[in-house]
Short mmCIF file of N, CA and C in Angstrom, two decimals:
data_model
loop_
_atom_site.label_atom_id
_atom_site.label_comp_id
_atom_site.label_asym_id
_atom_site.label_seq_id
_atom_site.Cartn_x
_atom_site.Cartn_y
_atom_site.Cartn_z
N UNK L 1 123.00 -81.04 -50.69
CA UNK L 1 123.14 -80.26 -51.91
C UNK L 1 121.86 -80.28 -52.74
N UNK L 2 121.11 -81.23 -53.09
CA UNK L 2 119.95 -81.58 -53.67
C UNK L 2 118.57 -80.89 -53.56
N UNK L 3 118.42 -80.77 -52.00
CA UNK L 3 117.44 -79.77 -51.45
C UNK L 3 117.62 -78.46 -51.47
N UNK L 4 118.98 -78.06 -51.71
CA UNK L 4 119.35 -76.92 -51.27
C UNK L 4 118.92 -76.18 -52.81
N UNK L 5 119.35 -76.85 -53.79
CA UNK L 5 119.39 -76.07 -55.42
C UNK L 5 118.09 -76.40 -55.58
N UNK L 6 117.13 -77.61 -55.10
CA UNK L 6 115.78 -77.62 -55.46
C UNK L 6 115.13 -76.13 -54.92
N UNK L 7 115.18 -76.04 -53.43
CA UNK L 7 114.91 -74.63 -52.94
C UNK L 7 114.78 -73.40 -53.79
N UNK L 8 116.36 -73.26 -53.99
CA UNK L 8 116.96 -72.00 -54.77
C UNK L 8 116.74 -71.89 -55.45
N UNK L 9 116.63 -72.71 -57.17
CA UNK L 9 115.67 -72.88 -57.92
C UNK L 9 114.41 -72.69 -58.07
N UNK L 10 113.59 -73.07 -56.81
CA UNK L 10 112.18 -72.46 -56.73
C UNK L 10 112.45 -71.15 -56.50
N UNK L 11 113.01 -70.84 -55.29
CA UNK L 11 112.66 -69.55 -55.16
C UNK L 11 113.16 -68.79 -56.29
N UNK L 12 114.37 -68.42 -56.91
CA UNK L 12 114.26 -67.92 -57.91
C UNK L 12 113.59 -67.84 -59.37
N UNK L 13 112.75 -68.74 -59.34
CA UNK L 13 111.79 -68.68 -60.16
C UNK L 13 110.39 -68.25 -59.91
N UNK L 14 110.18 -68.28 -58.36
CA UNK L 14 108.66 -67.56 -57.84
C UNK L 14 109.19 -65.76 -57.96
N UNK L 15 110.12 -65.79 -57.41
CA UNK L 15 110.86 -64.13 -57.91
C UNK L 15 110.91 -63.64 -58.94
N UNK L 16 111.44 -64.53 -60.16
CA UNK L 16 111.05 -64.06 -61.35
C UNK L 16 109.95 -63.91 -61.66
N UNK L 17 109.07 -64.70 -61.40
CA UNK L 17 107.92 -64.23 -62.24
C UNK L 17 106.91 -63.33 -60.87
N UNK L 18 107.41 -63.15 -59.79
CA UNK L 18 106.59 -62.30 -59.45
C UNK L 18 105.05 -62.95 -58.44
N UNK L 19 105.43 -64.11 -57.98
CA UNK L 19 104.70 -65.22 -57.60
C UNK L 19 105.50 -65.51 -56.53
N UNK L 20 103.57 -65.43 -55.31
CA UNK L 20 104.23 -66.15 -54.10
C UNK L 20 103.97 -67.58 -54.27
N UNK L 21 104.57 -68.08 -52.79
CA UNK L 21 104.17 -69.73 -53.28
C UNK L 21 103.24 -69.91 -52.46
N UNK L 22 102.37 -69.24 -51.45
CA UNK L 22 101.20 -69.53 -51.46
C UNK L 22 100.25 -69.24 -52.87
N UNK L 23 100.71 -68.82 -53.86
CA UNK L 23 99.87 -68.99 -55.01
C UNK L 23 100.37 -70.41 -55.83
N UNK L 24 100.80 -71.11 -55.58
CA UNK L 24 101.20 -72.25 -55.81
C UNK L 24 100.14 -73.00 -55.39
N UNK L 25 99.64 -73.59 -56.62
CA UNK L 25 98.49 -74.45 -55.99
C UNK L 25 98.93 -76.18 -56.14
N UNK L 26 99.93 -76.56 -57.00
CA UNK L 26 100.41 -78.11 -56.93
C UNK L 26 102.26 -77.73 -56.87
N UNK L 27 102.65 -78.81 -56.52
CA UNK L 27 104.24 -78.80 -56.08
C UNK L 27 104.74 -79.99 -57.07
N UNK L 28 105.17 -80.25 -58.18
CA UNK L 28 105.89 -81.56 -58.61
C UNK L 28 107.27 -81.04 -58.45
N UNK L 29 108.04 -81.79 -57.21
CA UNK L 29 109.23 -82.18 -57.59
C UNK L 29 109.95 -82.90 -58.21
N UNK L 30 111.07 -83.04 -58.62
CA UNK L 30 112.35 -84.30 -59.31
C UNK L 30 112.00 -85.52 -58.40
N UNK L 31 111.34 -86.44 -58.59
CA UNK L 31 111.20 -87.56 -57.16
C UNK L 31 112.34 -88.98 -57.30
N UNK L 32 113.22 -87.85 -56.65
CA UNK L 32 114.70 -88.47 -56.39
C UNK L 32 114.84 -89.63 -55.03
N UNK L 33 113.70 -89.17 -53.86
CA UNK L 33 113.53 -89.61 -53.08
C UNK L 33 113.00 -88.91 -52.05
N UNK L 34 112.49 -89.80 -50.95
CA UNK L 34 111.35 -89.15 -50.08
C UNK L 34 111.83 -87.56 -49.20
N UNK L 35 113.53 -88.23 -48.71
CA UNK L 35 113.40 -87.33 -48.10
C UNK L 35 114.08 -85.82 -48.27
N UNK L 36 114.57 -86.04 -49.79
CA UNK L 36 114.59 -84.57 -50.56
C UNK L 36 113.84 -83.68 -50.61
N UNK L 37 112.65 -84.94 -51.08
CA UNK L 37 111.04 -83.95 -51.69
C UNK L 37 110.73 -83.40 -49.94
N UNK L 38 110.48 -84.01 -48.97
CA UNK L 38 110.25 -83.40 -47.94
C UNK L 38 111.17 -82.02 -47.61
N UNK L 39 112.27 -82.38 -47.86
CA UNK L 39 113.31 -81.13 -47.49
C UNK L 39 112.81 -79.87 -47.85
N UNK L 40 112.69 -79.88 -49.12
CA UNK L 40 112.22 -78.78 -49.87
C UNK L 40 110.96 -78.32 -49.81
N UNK L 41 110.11 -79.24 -49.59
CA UNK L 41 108.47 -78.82 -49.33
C UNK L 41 108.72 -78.27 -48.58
N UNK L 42 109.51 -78.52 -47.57
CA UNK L 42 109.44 -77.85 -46.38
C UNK L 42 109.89 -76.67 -46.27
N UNK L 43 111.07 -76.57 -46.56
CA UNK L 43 111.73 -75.38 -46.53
C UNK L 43 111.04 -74.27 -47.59
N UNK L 44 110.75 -74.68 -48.38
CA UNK L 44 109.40 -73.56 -49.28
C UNK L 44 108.77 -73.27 -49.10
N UNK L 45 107.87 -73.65 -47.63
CA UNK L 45 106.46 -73.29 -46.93
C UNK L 45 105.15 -74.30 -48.08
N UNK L 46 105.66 -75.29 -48.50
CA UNK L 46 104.62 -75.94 -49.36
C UNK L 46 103.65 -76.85 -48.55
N UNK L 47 101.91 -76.65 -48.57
CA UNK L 47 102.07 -78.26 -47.55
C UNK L 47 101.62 -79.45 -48.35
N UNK L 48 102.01 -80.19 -47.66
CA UNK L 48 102.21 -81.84 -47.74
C UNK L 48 101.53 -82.26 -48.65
N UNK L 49 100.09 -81.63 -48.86
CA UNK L 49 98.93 -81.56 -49.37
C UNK L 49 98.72 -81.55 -50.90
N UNK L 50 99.99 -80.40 -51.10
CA UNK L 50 99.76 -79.38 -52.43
C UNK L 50 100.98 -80.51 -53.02
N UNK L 51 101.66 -81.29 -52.34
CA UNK L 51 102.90 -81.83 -52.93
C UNK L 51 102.66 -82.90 -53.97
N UNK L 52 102.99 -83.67 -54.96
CA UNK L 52 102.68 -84.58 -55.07
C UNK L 52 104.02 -85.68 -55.49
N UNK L 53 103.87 -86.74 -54.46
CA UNK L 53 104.59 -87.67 -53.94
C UNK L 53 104.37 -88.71 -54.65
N UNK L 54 105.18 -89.74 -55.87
CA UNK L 54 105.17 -90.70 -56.24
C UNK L 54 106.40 -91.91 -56.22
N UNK L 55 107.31 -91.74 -55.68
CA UNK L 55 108.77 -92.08 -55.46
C UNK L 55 108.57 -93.27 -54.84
N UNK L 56 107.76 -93.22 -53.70
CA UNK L 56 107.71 -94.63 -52.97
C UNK L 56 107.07 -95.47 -53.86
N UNK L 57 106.19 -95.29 -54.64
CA UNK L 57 105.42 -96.43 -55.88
C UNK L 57 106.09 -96.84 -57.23
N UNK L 58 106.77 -95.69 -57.39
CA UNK L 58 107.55 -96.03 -58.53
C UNK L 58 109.32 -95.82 -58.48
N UNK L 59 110.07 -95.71 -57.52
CA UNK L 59 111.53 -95.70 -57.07
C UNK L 59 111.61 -93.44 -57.71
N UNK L 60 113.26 -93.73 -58.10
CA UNK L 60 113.60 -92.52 -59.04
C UNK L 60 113.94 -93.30 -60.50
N UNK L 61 112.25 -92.17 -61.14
CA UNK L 61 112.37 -92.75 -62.56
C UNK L 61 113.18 -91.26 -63.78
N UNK L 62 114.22 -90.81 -62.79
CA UNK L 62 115.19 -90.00 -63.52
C UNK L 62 114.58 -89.05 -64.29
N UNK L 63 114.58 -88.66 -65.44
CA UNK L 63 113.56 -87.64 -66.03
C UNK L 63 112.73 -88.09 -66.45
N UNK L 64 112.17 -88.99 -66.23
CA UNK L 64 110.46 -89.31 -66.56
C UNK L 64 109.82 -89.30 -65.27
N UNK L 65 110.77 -88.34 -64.21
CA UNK L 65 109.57 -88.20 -62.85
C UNK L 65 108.89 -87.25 -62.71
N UNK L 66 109.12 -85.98 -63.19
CA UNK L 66 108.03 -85.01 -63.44
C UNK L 66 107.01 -84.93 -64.39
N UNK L 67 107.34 -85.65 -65.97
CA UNK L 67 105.97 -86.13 -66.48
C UNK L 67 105.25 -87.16 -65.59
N UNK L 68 106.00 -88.29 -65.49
CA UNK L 68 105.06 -89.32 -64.21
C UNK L 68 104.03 -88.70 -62.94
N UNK L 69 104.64 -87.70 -62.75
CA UNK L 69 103.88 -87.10 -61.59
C UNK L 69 103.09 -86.32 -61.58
N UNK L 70 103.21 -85.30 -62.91
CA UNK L 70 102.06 -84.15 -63.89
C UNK L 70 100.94 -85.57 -63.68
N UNK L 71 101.27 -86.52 -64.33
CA UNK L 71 100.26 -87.52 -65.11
C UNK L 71 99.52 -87.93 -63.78
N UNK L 72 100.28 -88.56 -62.56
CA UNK L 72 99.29 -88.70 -61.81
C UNK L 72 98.69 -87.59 -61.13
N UNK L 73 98.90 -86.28 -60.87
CA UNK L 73 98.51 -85.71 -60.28
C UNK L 73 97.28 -84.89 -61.50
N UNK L 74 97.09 -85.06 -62.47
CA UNK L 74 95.87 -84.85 -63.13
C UNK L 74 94.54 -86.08 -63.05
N UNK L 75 95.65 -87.13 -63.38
CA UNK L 75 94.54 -88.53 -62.78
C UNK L 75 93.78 -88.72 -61.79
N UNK L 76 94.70 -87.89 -60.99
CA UNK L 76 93.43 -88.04 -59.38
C UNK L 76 93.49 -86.47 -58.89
N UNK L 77 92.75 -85.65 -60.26
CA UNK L 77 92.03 -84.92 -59.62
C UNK L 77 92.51 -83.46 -59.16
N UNK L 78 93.97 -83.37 -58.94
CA UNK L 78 94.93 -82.54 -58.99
C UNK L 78 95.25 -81.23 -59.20
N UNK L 79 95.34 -81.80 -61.25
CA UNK L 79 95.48 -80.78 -62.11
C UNK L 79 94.11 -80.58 -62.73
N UNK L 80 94.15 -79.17 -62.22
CA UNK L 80 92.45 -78.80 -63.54
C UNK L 80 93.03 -77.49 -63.77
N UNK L 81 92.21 -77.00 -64.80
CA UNK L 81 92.59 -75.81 -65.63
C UNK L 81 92.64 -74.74 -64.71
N UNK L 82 94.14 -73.55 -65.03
CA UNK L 82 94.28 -72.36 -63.86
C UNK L 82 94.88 -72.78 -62.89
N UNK L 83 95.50 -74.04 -62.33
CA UNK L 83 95.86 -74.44 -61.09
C UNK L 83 98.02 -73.67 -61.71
N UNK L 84 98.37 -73.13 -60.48
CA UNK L 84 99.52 -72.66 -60.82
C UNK L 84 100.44 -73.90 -60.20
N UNK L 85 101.31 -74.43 -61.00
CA UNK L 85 101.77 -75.68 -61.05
C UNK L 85 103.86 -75.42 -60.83
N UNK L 86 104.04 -75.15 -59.83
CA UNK L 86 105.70 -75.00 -59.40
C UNK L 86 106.44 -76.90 -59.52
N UNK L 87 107.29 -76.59 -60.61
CA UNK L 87 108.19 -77.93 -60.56
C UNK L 87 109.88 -77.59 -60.63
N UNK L 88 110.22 -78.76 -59.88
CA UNK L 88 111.82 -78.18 -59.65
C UNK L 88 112.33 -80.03 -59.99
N UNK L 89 113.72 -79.43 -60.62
CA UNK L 89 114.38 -80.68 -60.85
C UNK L 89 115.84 -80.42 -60.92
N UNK L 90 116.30 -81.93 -60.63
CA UNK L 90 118.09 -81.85 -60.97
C UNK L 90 118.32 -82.82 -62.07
N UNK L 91 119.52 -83.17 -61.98
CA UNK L 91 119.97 -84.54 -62.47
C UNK L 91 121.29 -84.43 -62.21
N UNK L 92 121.58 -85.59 -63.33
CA UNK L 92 123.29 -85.64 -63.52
C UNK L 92 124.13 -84.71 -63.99
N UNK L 93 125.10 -84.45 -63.59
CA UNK L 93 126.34 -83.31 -63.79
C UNK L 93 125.95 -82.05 -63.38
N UNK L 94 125.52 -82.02 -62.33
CA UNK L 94 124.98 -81.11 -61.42
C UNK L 94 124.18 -80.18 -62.03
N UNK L 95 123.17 -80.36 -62.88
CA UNK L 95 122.11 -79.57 -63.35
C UNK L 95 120.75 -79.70 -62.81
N UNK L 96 120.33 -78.36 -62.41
CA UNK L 96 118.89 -78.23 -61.84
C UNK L 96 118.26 -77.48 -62.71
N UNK L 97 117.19 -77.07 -62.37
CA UNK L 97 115.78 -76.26 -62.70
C UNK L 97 114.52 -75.88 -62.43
N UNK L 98 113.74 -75.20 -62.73
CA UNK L 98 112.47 -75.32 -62.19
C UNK L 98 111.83 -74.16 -63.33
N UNK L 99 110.32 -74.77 -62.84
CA UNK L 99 109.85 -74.03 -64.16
C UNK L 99 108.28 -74.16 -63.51
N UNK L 100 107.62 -72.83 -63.79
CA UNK L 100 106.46 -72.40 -63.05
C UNK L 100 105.41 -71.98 -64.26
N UNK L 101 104.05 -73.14 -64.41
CA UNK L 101 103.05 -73.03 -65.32
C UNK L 101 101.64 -72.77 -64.70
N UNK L 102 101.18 -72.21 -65.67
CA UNK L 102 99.47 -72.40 -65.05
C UNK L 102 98.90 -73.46 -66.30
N UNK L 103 97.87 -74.93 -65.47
CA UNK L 103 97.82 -76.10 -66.10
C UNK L 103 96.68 -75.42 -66.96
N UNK L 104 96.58 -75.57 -68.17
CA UNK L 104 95.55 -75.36 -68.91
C UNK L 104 94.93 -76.45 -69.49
N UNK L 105 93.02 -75.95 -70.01
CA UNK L 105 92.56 -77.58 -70.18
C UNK L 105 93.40 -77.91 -71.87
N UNK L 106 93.34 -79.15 -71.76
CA UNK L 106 94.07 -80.27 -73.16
C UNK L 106 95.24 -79.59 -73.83
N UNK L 107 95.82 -78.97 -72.62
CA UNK L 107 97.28 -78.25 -73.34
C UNK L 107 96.71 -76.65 -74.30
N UNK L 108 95.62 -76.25 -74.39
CA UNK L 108 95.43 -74.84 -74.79
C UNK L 108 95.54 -73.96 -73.98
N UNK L 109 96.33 -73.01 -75.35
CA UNK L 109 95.87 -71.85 -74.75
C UNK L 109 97.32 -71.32 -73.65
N UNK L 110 97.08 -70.90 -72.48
CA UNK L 110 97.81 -70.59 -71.65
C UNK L 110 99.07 -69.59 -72.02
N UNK L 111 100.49 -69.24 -70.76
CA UNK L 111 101.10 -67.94 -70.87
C UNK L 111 102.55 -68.51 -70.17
#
């Protein structure tokens, strides 16, 4: 179920706005666990590359895993300004989401 609404979620949000996901240049998922985030990379055509994976270093830190993972994936290099940034999440009581930015520098600016 997890992979499946992470998916659907993406894709209906690369649809909305009109965005393939090869224009996806970073992937933060919900890092619920390894082999969700794989599910979905996968099934999205994302690679491995563009993903960024922190779950095994830090467990599931619930909704502080997509800031945790923005944060490292600017730390090393990642995120720089213009990079189109696809994130998908769930939680408890069966709520998902996803939400598609372009990273701008020190939070200016941007659409």
């Amino acid at each position: 179920f997890a992979s499946r609404v992470l998916v659907d979620s993406a894709e209906k949000v690369l649809h909305e706005c009109d965005v393939s996901v090869d224009d996806v240049d970073v992937y933060v998922p919900h890092q619920a666990n390894v082999r969700i985030i794989e599910h979905a990379r996968k099934n999205l055509g994302i690679p491995e590359d563009r993903t960024v994976v922190n779950v095994d270093r830090f467990g599931n830190t619930s909704s502080g895993s997509i800031p945790l993972a923005l944060g490292d994936a600017r730390a090393d290099g990642r995120l720089v300004p213009g990079e189109m940034v696809l994130m998908t999440g769930m939680g408890a009581g069966l709520t998902w989401g996803s939400a598609l930015i372009e990273w701008t520098a020190n939070g200016e600016g941007g659409h």
